[in-house]
Amino acid sequence: MIKKFLDLGYQPLANSYVLQKNLNNKEKNFKLEVGFNTKNYLVSILKTVSKEKMFNKDYPYKSSESYTMRKSFKDLAKMIKKKFKPKFIIEIGSNDGAFITNFNSNSVIGVEPCKNLAQITKGKKYTTYAEYWNKKLSKKITKRKKADIIYSANTLSHIEDFDEIFEAINYALSEKGILILEDPSLLKCLENVAYDQFYCEHIYVFSTLALREILKNFKLEIFNIEKTKTHGGSNRYYIKKKNNHFYKISNNVKNEINKELIFGLDKLSTYKKFEKKVKISKQNLLKIFTDLKKNNSRVIGYGATAKSCTVLNYCGIGNKNIKYFYDTTSYKVNKYLPGTKILIKKYKKLNRNEVDAVYLGAWNFKEEIFKKEKIFIKKGGKFITHIPYPRII
Ligand code: JHZ
């Protein structure tokens, strides 16, 4: 039933940045392979890493780090308040509060198992459960009052057990309540040859087709879809209980499903074609880095992302090709990227006297970064990206 279509080799844990004192220690590795379930169309990695190893008190990623994400959450919160007037909202995977802090603290609850992040929103007086989302927690939170809105962005794809997630959601959601899920779109991922959307934390990359099948098992259905530009192109799914006739199913749902069928997201052959494109992408990216090295170009990286971990380790691009990465996240600074052991430095504006070309680890924030670095660009500084194909811009 599950057919393997992509082998991205042995990979370290994407968000396990290495301390200098541990540089010579062996890292935990796992085999990163991706498969397609021909029955429910679900695309998933084949071997998973335990959630405790990935989401713990040392989690480095903060949603608030970019203007793009802060704005996206702010705009969504504004729309939700206006359109749905919710009295009680739960966010699953509230991270550092980029979404919940747009609401009054008495109307929203965050669930965030990474204790270092939960501490941030607790510090701002937002009720936050530093626990994994599950049935037990759902009962604890919503014993007396059910949620009008449950929101979860870039989190559902990180939780392996659908029974646990959706039964907990079904319990917590009021009869007329809405579940809003937001995750990178598989269609976009394939169109962009964004194979770096696959790493240990991304157990799934969803198509609408697959999500619809999964939701059926829990008597939930998608009634609207919005496209967002975040994380390279995401789908924001509006979901209701099947017996909730308060919301009509928008044509957007049918249209998106049709688009996915035309692209062939229901066929194994589509994923096999994707695999070929990934191999070509690797060769061409390597060529760019080899040529830059031959020319003695000074190359650094921008945005030490989880995605970069997959690209660099899969392609065999290391600290001989990229001198260091810049990242604004204080937790990542002075540590090394997993596997490739490239140093991460505290971000400072790109300087043309120091740098010739910059690998865009955070390609999903290209617009924001280009705006910030316009002087570097004006002075002839170049960026390297592999999305949608390897090139220098
Ligand atoms: P970004 C993480 O993936 C992990 P990553 C996780 N699994 C997931 O699903 C997504 O997030 C949502 C830095 N940066 O968002 C900040 C700059 O330095 O692409 C971040 O470290 N300067 C939960 O890591 C990184 O880049 C800038 O100007 O692939 C961006 O990480 C900007 C805009 C960002 O997610």
Short mmCIF file of C-alpha atoms and ligand atoms in Angstrom, two decimals, residues 15 17 55 59-63 65-69 95 153-155 157-158 184 196-197 199 201-202 231 302-308 326-329 332 347 361-365 368-369 372-373, ligand 1:
data_model
loop_
_atom_site.label_atom_id
_atom_site.label_comp_id
_atom_site.label_asym_id
_atom_site.label_seq_id
_atom_site.Cartn_x
_atom_site.Cartn_y
_atom_site.Cartn_z
CA ASN A 15 16.66 21.04 14.48
CA TYR A 17 22.05 22.25 16.21
CA PHE A 55 10.04 18.53 20.55
CA TYR A 59 13.37 23.52 20.64
CA PRO A 60 15.09 26.23 18.57
CA TYR A 61 12.44 27.34 16.04
CA LYS A 62 10.42 30.44 16.83
CA SER A 63 7.51 31.47 14.59
CA GLU A 65 11.36 35.34 14.05
CA SER A 66 10.10 36.60 10.67
CA TYR A 67 7.93 39.57 9.80
CA THR A 68 6.13 37.43 7.20
CA MET A 69 4.88 34.94 9.79
CA ASN A 95 5.13 27.95 19.57
CA ALA A 153 -0.37 25.79 11.84
CA ASN A 154 2.60 23.68 10.78
CA THR A 155 1.91 21.20 13.53
CA SER A 157 2.22 17.41 9.82
CA HIS A 158 4.43 16.78 12.87
CA PRO A 184 2.58 23.35 3.39
CA ASP A 196 13.54 19.92 1.66
CA GLN A 197 9.99 19.95 3.02
CA TYR A 199 12.83 15.97 7.25
CA GLU A 201 9.68 16.66 11.88
CA HIS A 202 7.59 16.64 8.72
CA HIS A 231 6.40 28.29 3.82
CA TYR A 302 21.13 32.79 5.08
CA GLY A 303 18.58 31.22 7.44
CA ALA A 304 19.80 28.03 9.15
CA THR A 305 16.51 26.27 8.50
CA ALA A 306 15.40 22.73 9.17
CA LYS A 307 14.94 22.53 5.40
CA SER A 308 18.64 23.35 4.83
CA TYR A 326 23.59 33.91 9.30
CA ASP A 327 20.46 33.46 11.41
CA THR A 328 18.50 35.86 13.61
CA THR A 329 17.52 33.15 16.13
CA LYS A 332 20.97 28.84 16.90
CA TYR A 347 22.89 37.91 11.73
CA GLY A 361 18.29 28.44 3.39
CA ALA A 362 15.12 30.37 4.16
CA TRP A 363 13.98 30.51 0.52
CA ASN A 364 10.40 30.73 1.76
CA PHE A 365 11.20 34.26 3.01
CA GLU A 368 11.39 39.63 3.03
CA ILE A 369 15.13 38.89 2.79
CA LYS A 372 16.29 43.68 3.80
CA GLU A 373 19.40 43.12 1.69
P1 JHZ B 1 11.72 28.59 8.46
C1 JHZ B 1 10.70 25.13 10.96
O1 JHZ B 1 11.27 24.85 9.70
C2 JHZ B 1 10.48 23.83 11.67
P2 JHZ B 1 12.37 25.78 9.05
C3 JHZ B 1 9.09 23.32 11.67
N1 JHZ B 1 9.16 21.90 11.57
C4 JHZ B 1 8.25 23.82 10.54
O2 JHZ B 1 7.34 23.17 10.10
C5 JHZ B 1 8.47 25.18 10.04
O3 JHZ B 1 9.48 25.83 10.77
C6 JHZ B 1 7.24 26.01 10.16
C7 JHZ B 1 15.82 32.66 10.00
N2 JHZ B 1 15.66 33.97 9.38
O4 JHZ B 1 10.56 29.35 8.93
C8 JHZ B 1 14.88 32.37 11.14
C9 JHZ B 1 16.71 34.86 9.39
O5 JHZ B 1 17.78 34.56 9.93
O6 JHZ B 1 11.97 28.61 7.02
C10 JHZ B 1 14.76 30.87 11.08
O7 JHZ B 1 15.84 30.26 11.77
N3 JHZ B 1 16.54 36.07 8.79
C11 JHZ B 1 8.39 23.72 12.91
O8 JHZ B 1 13.51 25.93 9.99
C12 JHZ B 1 14.91 30.56 9.60
O9 JHZ B 1 15.57 31.65 9.03
C13 JHZ B 1 15.38 36.43 8.17
O10 JHZ B 1 15.28 37.55 7.64
O11 JHZ B 1 12.68 25.24 7.71
C14 JHZ B 1 13.56 30.38 8.91
O12 JHZ B 1 13.05 29.14 9.21
C15 JHZ B 1 14.31 35.49 8.15
C16 JHZ B 1 13.01 35.85 7.46
C17 JHZ B 1 14.48 34.27 8.76
O13 JHZ B 1 11.53 27.14 8.99
#
